[in-house]
């Protein structure tokens, strides 16, 4: 067989191999690039159903965040775990203000102990999460009027007020402004029946949301 015929046959076989096996095109040397991760769109803003709060968003099924921006740097907030949510049956419930990457580390958390006892009373307190294993009470930001209650229907509610631009990730309040006031929030809760002491929440009991505190409720 002539050299030119052999070369032509090799080219034909090479093309046929790539056509029959598309995976062959996904080699690193062909420059295949994975799409970049995208930031979720802001959660849908609706009118709050709890008296004293203006706006709310659904973080996940049965778990809502309510708020009322009361000043340029002050806000009242409430985390509501409805009776249909597993979050209402655990030992604690929390949200954290994170960076835009939604990493748990280096975030400012508010954690509510849902069912207190004499030895471990129900509380709402600020925590600094500096790593996945370091969750400690903090004085870097303060809460006022902190409380827990189960008197709003059948929901468990962690309510608190916060003010100032403090902490690792200060709140973007957006008071009196039409521009978005985007905050990157993560949430977590403990499993049903576990100790009320803050510990690893486990897989599936966590999530994230972009919340625009200056949104107009639908």
PDB file of C-alpha atoms in Angstrom:
ATOM      1  CA  UNK A   1       0.000   0.000   0.000  1.00  0.00           C
ATOM      2  CA  UNK A   2       1.354   3.431  -0.916  1.00  0.00           C
ATOM      3  CA  UNK A   3       2.441   5.806   1.872  1.00  0.00           C
ATOM      4  CA  UNK A   4      -0.181   8.356   0.886  1.00  0.00           C
ATOM      5  CA  UNK A   5      -2.923   5.724   1.181  1.00  0.00           C
ATOM      6  CA  UNK A   6      -1.667   4.648   4.597  1.00  0.00           C
ATOM      7  CA  UNK A   7      -1.654   8.256   5.846  1.00  0.00           C
ATOM      8  CA  UNK A   8      -5.193   8.801   4.569  1.00  0.00           C
ATOM      9  CA  UNK A   9      -6.389   5.612   6.294  1.00  0.00           C
ATOM     10  CA  UNK A  10      -4.849   6.710   9.620  1.00  0.00           C
ATOM     11  CA  UNK A  11      -6.626  10.084   9.429  1.00  0.00           C
ATOM     12  CA  UNK A  12      -9.961   8.431   8.684  1.00  0.00           C
ATOM     13  CA  UNK A  13      -9.582   6.039  11.630  1.00  0.00           C
ATOM     14  CA  UNK A  14      -8.673   8.900  13.982  1.00  0.00           C
ATOM     15  CA  UNK A  15     -11.728  10.931  13.009  1.00  0.00           C
ATOM     16  CA  UNK A  16     -13.957   7.892  13.333  1.00  0.00           C
ATOM     17  CA  UNK A  17     -12.620   7.176  16.835  1.00  0.00           C
ATOM     18  CA  UNK A  18     -13.388  10.705  18.059  1.00  0.00           C
ATOM     19  CA  UNK A  19     -16.858  10.598  16.500  1.00  0.00           C
ATOM     20  CA  UNK A  20     -17.704   7.226  18.051  1.00  0.00           C
ATOM     21  CA  UNK A  21     -16.350   8.115  21.497  1.00  0.00           C
ATOM     22  CA  UNK A  22     -17.284  11.729  22.400  1.00  0.00           C
ATOM     23  CA  UNK A  23     -15.617  11.297  25.750  1.00  0.00           C
ATOM     24  CA  UNK A  24     -12.320  11.338  23.956  1.00  0.00           C
ATOM     25  CA  UNK A  25     -12.859  15.080  23.386  1.00  0.00           C
ATOM     26  CA  UNK A  26     -13.005  15.781  27.112  1.00  0.00           C
ATOM     27  CA  UNK A  27      -9.283  15.487  27.597  1.00  0.00           C
ATOM     28  CA  UNK A  28      -7.459  18.074  29.631  1.00  0.00           C
ATOM     29  CA  UNK A  29      -5.239  19.037  26.692  1.00  0.00           C
ATOM     30  CA  UNK A  30      -8.306  20.068  24.658  1.00  0.00           C
ATOM     31  CA  UNK A  31      -9.022  22.903  27.082  1.00  0.00           C
ATOM     32  CA  UNK A  32     -12.357  21.766  28.486  1.00  0.00           C
ATOM     33  CA  UNK A  33     -13.323  24.206  31.275  1.00  0.00           C
ATOM     34  CA  UNK A  34     -15.962  23.595  33.959  1.00  0.00           C
ATOM     35  CA  UNK A  35     -18.560  26.368  34.299  1.00  0.00           C
ATOM     36  CA  UNK A  36     -17.966  28.737  37.200  1.00  0.00           C
ATOM     37  CA  UNK A  37     -20.231  28.480  40.253  1.00  0.00           C
ATOM     38  CA  UNK A  38     -22.940  31.146  40.321  1.00  0.00           C
ATOM     39  CA  UNK A  39     -24.399  33.051  43.261  1.00  0.00           C
ATOM     40  CA  UNK A  40     -28.086  32.261  43.840  1.00  0.00           C
ATOM     41  CA  UNK A  41     -30.620  34.963  43.020  1.00  0.00           C
ATOM     42  CA  UNK A  42     -32.133  36.771  46.027  1.00  0.00           C
ATOM     43  CA  UNK A  43     -34.866  34.781  47.745  1.00  0.00           C
ATOM     44  CA  UNK A  44     -38.465  35.772  46.901  1.00  0.00           C
ATOM     45  CA  UNK A  45     -39.610  38.488  49.302  1.00  0.00           C
ATOM     46  CA  UNK A  46     -43.149  38.268  50.714  1.00  0.00           C
ATOM     47  CA  UNK A  47     -45.175  40.026  53.390  1.00  0.00           C
ATOM     48  CA  UNK A  48     -44.481  38.679  56.871  1.00  0.00           C
ATOM     49  CA  UNK A  49     -47.289  36.845  58.626  1.00  0.00           C
ATOM     50  CA  UNK A  50     -45.910  37.592  62.101  1.00  0.00           C
ATOM     51  CA  UNK A  51     -46.963  40.830  63.785  1.00  0.00           C
ATOM     52  CA  UNK A  52     -44.119  43.306  64.137  1.00  0.00           C
ATOM     53  CA  UNK A  53     -42.272  42.216  61.013  1.00  0.00           C
ATOM     54  CA  UNK A  54     -42.608  43.598  57.480  1.00  0.00           C
ATOM     55  CA  UNK A  55     -40.830  41.199  55.141  1.00  0.00           C
ATOM     56  CA  UNK A  56     -40.012  37.505  55.025  1.00  0.00           C
ATOM     57  CA  UNK A  57     -38.374  34.896  52.814  1.00  0.00           C
ATOM     58  CA  UNK A  58     -38.603  31.126  52.764  1.00  0.00           C
ATOM     59  CA  UNK A  59     -35.163  29.650  53.435  1.00  0.00           C
ATOM     60  CA  UNK A  60     -36.393  26.110  52.837  1.00  0.00           C
ATOM     61  CA  UNK A  61     -39.728  24.343  53.184  1.00  0.00           C
ATOM     62  CA  UNK A  62     -41.223  25.203  56.594  1.00  0.00           C
ATOM     63  CA  UNK A  63     -38.329  27.482  57.597  1.00  0.00           C
ATOM     64  CA  UNK A  64     -38.784  31.247  57.194  1.00  0.00           C
ATOM     65  CA  UNK A  65     -36.838  34.386  58.024  1.00  0.00           C
ATOM     66  CA  UNK A  66     -38.818  37.504  59.018  1.00  0.00           C
ATOM     67  CA  UNK A  67     -37.475  41.022  59.571  1.00  0.00           C
ATOM     68  CA  UNK A  68     -38.182  44.687  60.021  1.00  0.00           C
ATOM     69  CA  UNK A  69     -35.406  47.222  59.401  1.00  0.00           C
ATOM     70  CA  UNK A  70     -36.035  49.790  62.141  1.00  0.00           C
ATOM     71  CA  UNK A  71     -33.232  52.257  61.408  1.00  0.00           C
ATOM     72  CA  UNK A  72     -30.080  52.942  59.435  1.00  0.00           C
ATOM     73  CA  UNK A  73     -28.265  50.284  61.472  1.00  0.00           C
ATOM     74  CA  UNK A  74     -30.873  48.362  63.428  1.00  0.00           C
ATOM     75  CA  UNK A  75     -33.117  45.423  62.645  1.00  0.00           C
ATOM     76  CA  UNK A  76     -35.587  43.043  64.280  1.00  0.00           C
ATOM     77  CA  UNK A  77     -35.447  39.478  62.975  1.00  0.00           C
ATOM     78  CA  UNK A  78     -37.163  36.164  63.610  1.00  0.00           C
ATOM     79  CA  UNK A  79     -36.402  32.647  62.400  1.00  0.00           C
ATOM     80  CA  UNK A  80     -39.629  30.658  62.187  1.00  0.00           C
ATOM     81  CA  UNK A  81     -39.598  26.871  62.095  1.00  0.00           C
ATOM     82  CA  UNK A  82     -43.115  25.710  61.289  1.00  0.00           C
ATOM     83  CA  UNK A  83     -44.408  22.470  62.803  1.00  0.00           C
ATOM     84  CA  UNK A  84     -44.058  20.780  59.395  1.00  0.00           C
ATOM     85  CA  UNK A  85     -40.320  21.458  59.402  1.00  0.00           C
ATOM     86  CA  UNK A  86     -37.752  19.163  60.969  1.00  0.00           C
ATOM     87  CA  UNK A  87     -36.061  22.330  62.228  1.00  0.00           C
ATOM     88  CA  UNK A  88     -38.841  22.770  64.805  1.00  0.00           C
ATOM     89  CA  UNK A  89     -38.054  19.443  66.444  1.00  0.00           C
ATOM     90  CA  UNK A  90     -34.329  19.783  66.997  1.00  0.00           C
ATOM     91  CA  UNK A  91     -32.344  21.193  69.888  1.00  0.00           C
ATOM     92  CA  UNK A  92     -31.167  24.418  68.249  1.00  0.00           C
ATOM     93  CA  UNK A  93     -31.736  26.630  65.212  1.00  0.00           C
ATOM     94  CA  UNK A  94     -29.447  29.233  63.682  1.00  0.00           C
ATOM     95  CA  UNK A  95     -28.705  31.664  60.889  1.00  0.00           C
ATOM     96  CA  UNK A  96     -25.336  33.190  60.081  1.00  0.00           C
ATOM     97  CA  UNK A  97     -24.221  36.207  58.102  1.00  0.00           C
ATOM     98  CA  UNK A  98     -21.480  34.975  55.801  1.00  0.00           C
ATOM     99  CA  UNK A  99     -19.348  36.217  52.941  1.00  0.00           C
ATOM    100  CA  UNK A 100     -20.551  35.867  49.355  1.00  0.00           C
ATOM    101  CA  UNK A 101     -18.939  32.420  49.173  1.00  0.00           C
ATOM    102  CA  UNK A 102     -21.418  31.173  51.844  1.00  0.00           C
ATOM    103  CA  UNK A 103     -18.597  29.488  53.769  1.00  0.00           C
ATOM    104  CA  UNK A 104     -19.468  28.616  57.358  1.00  0.00           C
ATOM    105  CA  UNK A 105     -16.022  29.635  58.532  1.00  0.00           C
ATOM    106  CA  UNK A 106     -15.647  33.354  59.313  1.00  0.00           C
ATOM    107  CA  UNK A 107     -19.345  34.053  59.748  1.00  0.00           C
ATOM    108  CA  UNK A 108     -21.475  35.730  62.440  1.00  0.00           C
ATOM    109  CA  UNK A 109     -24.129  33.365  63.787  1.00  0.00           C
ATOM    110  CA  UNK A 110     -27.229  33.777  65.917  1.00  0.00           C
ATOM    111  CA  UNK A 111     -28.115  30.488  67.585  1.00  0.00           C
ATOM    112  CA  UNK A 112     -31.303  29.780  69.489  1.00  0.00           C
ATOM    113  CA  UNK A 113     -31.578  26.949  71.983  1.00  0.00           C
ATOM    114  CA  UNK A 114     -35.157  25.829  71.370  1.00  0.00           C
ATOM    115  CA  UNK A 115     -36.217  23.822  74.402  1.00  0.00           C
ATOM    116  CA  UNK A 116     -34.514  24.843  77.588  1.00  0.00           C
ATOM    117  CA  UNK A 117     -34.157  22.983  80.835  1.00  0.00           C
ATOM    118  CA  UNK A 118     -33.117  24.097  84.315  1.00  0.00           C
ATOM    119  CA  UNK A 119     -29.575  23.008  83.549  1.00  0.00           C
ATOM    120  CA  UNK A 120     -29.562  24.339  79.994  1.00  0.00           C
ATOM    121  CA  UNK A 121     -32.063  27.229  79.702  1.00  0.00           C
ATOM    122  CA  UNK A 122     -33.440  28.401  76.363  1.00  0.00           C
ATOM    123  CA  UNK A 123     -31.321  31.238  75.020  1.00  0.00           C
ATOM    124  CA  UNK A 124     -30.555  33.225  71.898  1.00  0.00           C
ATOM    125  CA  UNK A 125     -26.934  34.321  71.626  1.00  0.00           C
ATOM    126  CA  UNK A 126     -24.320  35.613  69.171  1.00  0.00           C
ATOM    127  CA  UNK A 127     -21.546  33.270  68.075  1.00  0.00           C
ATOM    128  CA  UNK A 128     -18.411  33.620  65.968  1.00  0.00           C
ATOM    129  CA  UNK A 129     -17.712  30.719  63.623  1.00  0.00           C
ATOM    130  CA  UNK A 130     -14.010  30.927  62.803  1.00  0.00           C
ATOM    131  CA  UNK A 131     -13.665  27.384  61.468  1.00  0.00           C
ATOM    132  CA  UNK A 132     -15.784  24.272  61.047  1.00  0.00           C
ATOM    133  CA  UNK A 133     -14.805  23.142  64.535  1.00  0.00           C
ATOM    134  CA  UNK A 134     -14.674  26.538  66.292  1.00  0.00           C
ATOM    135  CA  UNK A 135     -18.127  27.897  67.183  1.00  0.00           C
ATOM    136  CA  UNK A 136     -17.813  30.178  70.207  1.00  0.00           C
ATOM    137  CA  UNK A 137     -19.838  32.902  71.946  1.00  0.00           C
ATOM    138  CA  UNK A 138     -18.706  36.344  70.849  1.00  0.00           C
ATOM    139  CA  UNK A 139     -18.885  39.973  71.930  1.00  0.00           C
ATOM    140  CA  UNK A 140     -17.933  41.224  68.436  1.00  0.00           C
ATOM    141  CA  UNK A 141     -21.622  41.984  67.845  1.00  0.00           C
ATOM    142  CA  UNK A 142     -24.514  42.201  70.258  1.00  0.00           C
ATOM    143  CA  UNK A 143     -28.161  41.184  70.330  1.00  0.00           C
ATOM    144  CA  UNK A 144     -30.969  42.924  72.172  1.00  0.00           C
ATOM    145  CA  UNK A 145     -34.457  41.717  73.043  1.00  0.00           C
ATOM    146  CA  UNK A 146     -33.328  38.166  72.349  1.00  0.00           C
ATOM    147  CA  UNK A 147     -35.905  35.477  73.081  1.00  0.00           C
ATOM    148  CA  UNK A 148     -37.340  32.154  72.029  1.00  0.00           C
ATOM    149  CA  UNK A 149     -41.016  31.386  71.906  1.00  0.00           C
ATOM    150  CA  UNK A 150     -43.442  28.701  70.778  1.00  0.00           C
ATOM    151  CA  UNK A 151     -46.573  30.803  71.232  1.00  0.00           C
ATOM    152  CA  UNK A 152     -47.000  31.850  67.585  1.00  0.00           C
ATOM    153  CA  UNK A 153     -49.353  29.159  66.356  1.00  0.00           C
ATOM    154  CA  UNK A 154     -47.514  25.856  66.178  1.00  0.00           C
ATOM    155  CA  UNK A 155     -44.248  27.422  65.080  1.00  0.00           C
ATOM    156  CA  UNK A 156     -40.979  27.589  66.975  1.00  0.00           C
ATOM    157  CA  UNK A 157     -39.610  31.114  66.653  1.00  0.00           C
ATOM    158  CA  UNK A 158     -36.158  32.489  67.478  1.00  0.00           C
ATOM    159  CA  UNK A 159     -36.513  36.275  67.694  1.00  0.00           C
ATOM    160  CA  UNK A 160     -33.791  38.879  68.212  1.00  0.00           C
ATOM    161  CA  UNK A 161     -32.772  42.461  67.481  1.00  0.00           C
ATOM    162  CA  UNK A 162     -29.377  43.509  66.236  1.00  0.00           C
ATOM    163  CA  UNK A 163     -27.779  46.881  65.594  1.00  0.00           C
ATOM    164  CA  UNK A 164     -24.531  48.398  64.394  1.00  0.00           C
ATOM    165  CA  UNK A 165     -22.060  47.503  61.667  1.00  0.00           C
ATOM    166  CA  UNK A 166     -19.995  45.060  63.676  1.00  0.00           C
ATOM    167  CA  UNK A 167     -18.881  41.449  63.404  1.00  0.00           C
ATOM    168  CA  UNK A 168     -16.911  39.720  60.661  1.00  0.00           C
ATOM    169  CA  UNK A 169     -19.695  40.362  58.135  1.00  0.00           C
ATOM    170  CA  UNK A 170     -21.641  43.511  59.049  1.00  0.00           C
ATOM    171  CA  UNK A 171     -25.298  43.551  58.021  1.00  0.00           C
ATOM    172  CA  UNK A 172     -26.225  45.521  54.912  1.00  0.00           C
ATOM    173  CA  UNK A 173     -29.423  47.158  56.198  1.00  0.00           C
ATOM    174  CA  UNK A 174     -30.573  49.217  53.234  1.00  0.00           C
ATOM    175  CA  UNK A 175     -32.765  51.462  55.392  1.00  0.00           C
ATOM    176  CA  UNK A 176     -34.719  53.936  53.252  1.00  0.00           C
ATOM    177  CA  UNK A 177     -32.855  52.929  50.083  1.00  0.00           C
ATOM    178  CA  UNK A 178     -34.198  51.586  46.812  1.00  0.00           C
ATOM    179  CA  UNK A 179     -30.978  49.766  45.951  1.00  0.00           C
ATOM    180  CA  UNK A 180     -30.617  46.092  46.944  1.00  0.00           C
ATOM    181  CA  UNK A 181     -29.203  45.388  50.402  1.00  0.00           C
ATOM    182  CA  UNK A 182     -27.834  41.911  49.765  1.00  0.00           C
ATOM    183  CA  UNK A 183     -26.839  39.691  52.672  1.00  0.00           C
ATOM    184  CA  UNK A 184     -25.426  36.176  52.335  1.00  0.00           C
ATOM    185  CA  UNK A 185     -27.110  33.977  54.905  1.00  0.00           C
ATOM    186  CA  UNK A 186     -26.578  30.372  55.883  1.00  0.00           C
ATOM    187  CA  UNK A 187     -28.883  28.395  58.156  1.00  0.00           C
ATOM    188  CA  UNK A 188     -28.573  25.177  60.121  1.00  0.00           C
ATOM    189  CA  UNK A 189     -30.425  23.203  62.768  1.00  0.00           C
ATOM    190  CA  UNK A 190     -29.837  20.140  64.892  1.00  0.00           C
ATOM    191  CA  UNK A 191     -31.381  16.739  64.439  1.00  0.00           C
ATOM    192  CA  UNK A 192     -34.529  15.668  66.259  1.00  0.00           C
ATOM    193  CA  UNK A 193     -33.848  14.490  69.782  1.00  0.00           C
ATOM    194  CA  UNK A 194     -30.195  15.506  69.999  1.00  0.00           C
ATOM    195  CA  UNK A 195     -28.597  17.427  72.850  1.00  0.00           C
ATOM    196  CA  UNK A 196     -29.406  21.129  73.067  1.00  0.00           C
ATOM    197  CA  UNK A 197     -25.673  21.841  73.058  1.00  0.00           C
ATOM    198  CA  UNK A 198     -24.439  23.314  69.770  1.00  0.00           C
ATOM    199  CA  UNK A 199     -22.723  20.625  67.721  1.00  0.00           C
ATOM    200  CA  UNK A 200     -22.360  19.521  64.094  1.00  0.00           C
ATOM    201  CA  UNK A 201     -25.752  19.722  62.386  1.00  0.00           C
ATOM    202  CA  UNK A 202     -25.143  16.807  60.049  1.00  0.00           C
ATOM    203  CA  UNK A 203     -25.848  16.459  56.364  1.00  0.00           C
ATOM    204  CA  UNK A 204     -29.099  17.866  55.003  1.00  0.00           C
ATOM    205  CA  UNK A 205     -29.832  20.212  57.907  1.00  0.00           C
ATOM    206  CA  UNK A 206     -28.268  23.302  56.404  1.00  0.00           C
ATOM    207  CA  UNK A 207     -28.624  25.665  53.472  1.00  0.00           C
ATOM    208  CA  UNK A 208     -28.024  29.155  52.131  1.00  0.00           C
ATOM    209  CA  UNK A 209     -29.870  32.128  50.690  1.00  0.00           C
ATOM    210  CA  UNK A 210     -29.227  35.610  49.366  1.00  0.00           C
ATOM    211  CA  UNK A 211     -31.551  37.968  51.244  1.00  0.00           C
ATOM    212  CA  UNK A 212     -32.253  41.527  50.136  1.00  0.00           C
ATOM    213  CA  UNK A 213     -33.238  43.336  53.333  1.00  0.00           C
ATOM    214  CA  UNK A 214     -34.474  46.331  51.303  1.00  0.00           C
ATOM    215  CA  UNK A 215     -36.857  44.256  49.186  1.00  0.00           C
ATOM    216  CA  UNK A 216     -40.490  45.197  48.575  1.00  0.00           C
ATOM    217  CA  UNK A 217     -42.733  42.308  49.648  1.00  0.00           C
ATOM    218  CA  UNK A 218     -45.012  40.836  46.975  1.00  0.00           C
TER     219      UNK A 218
END
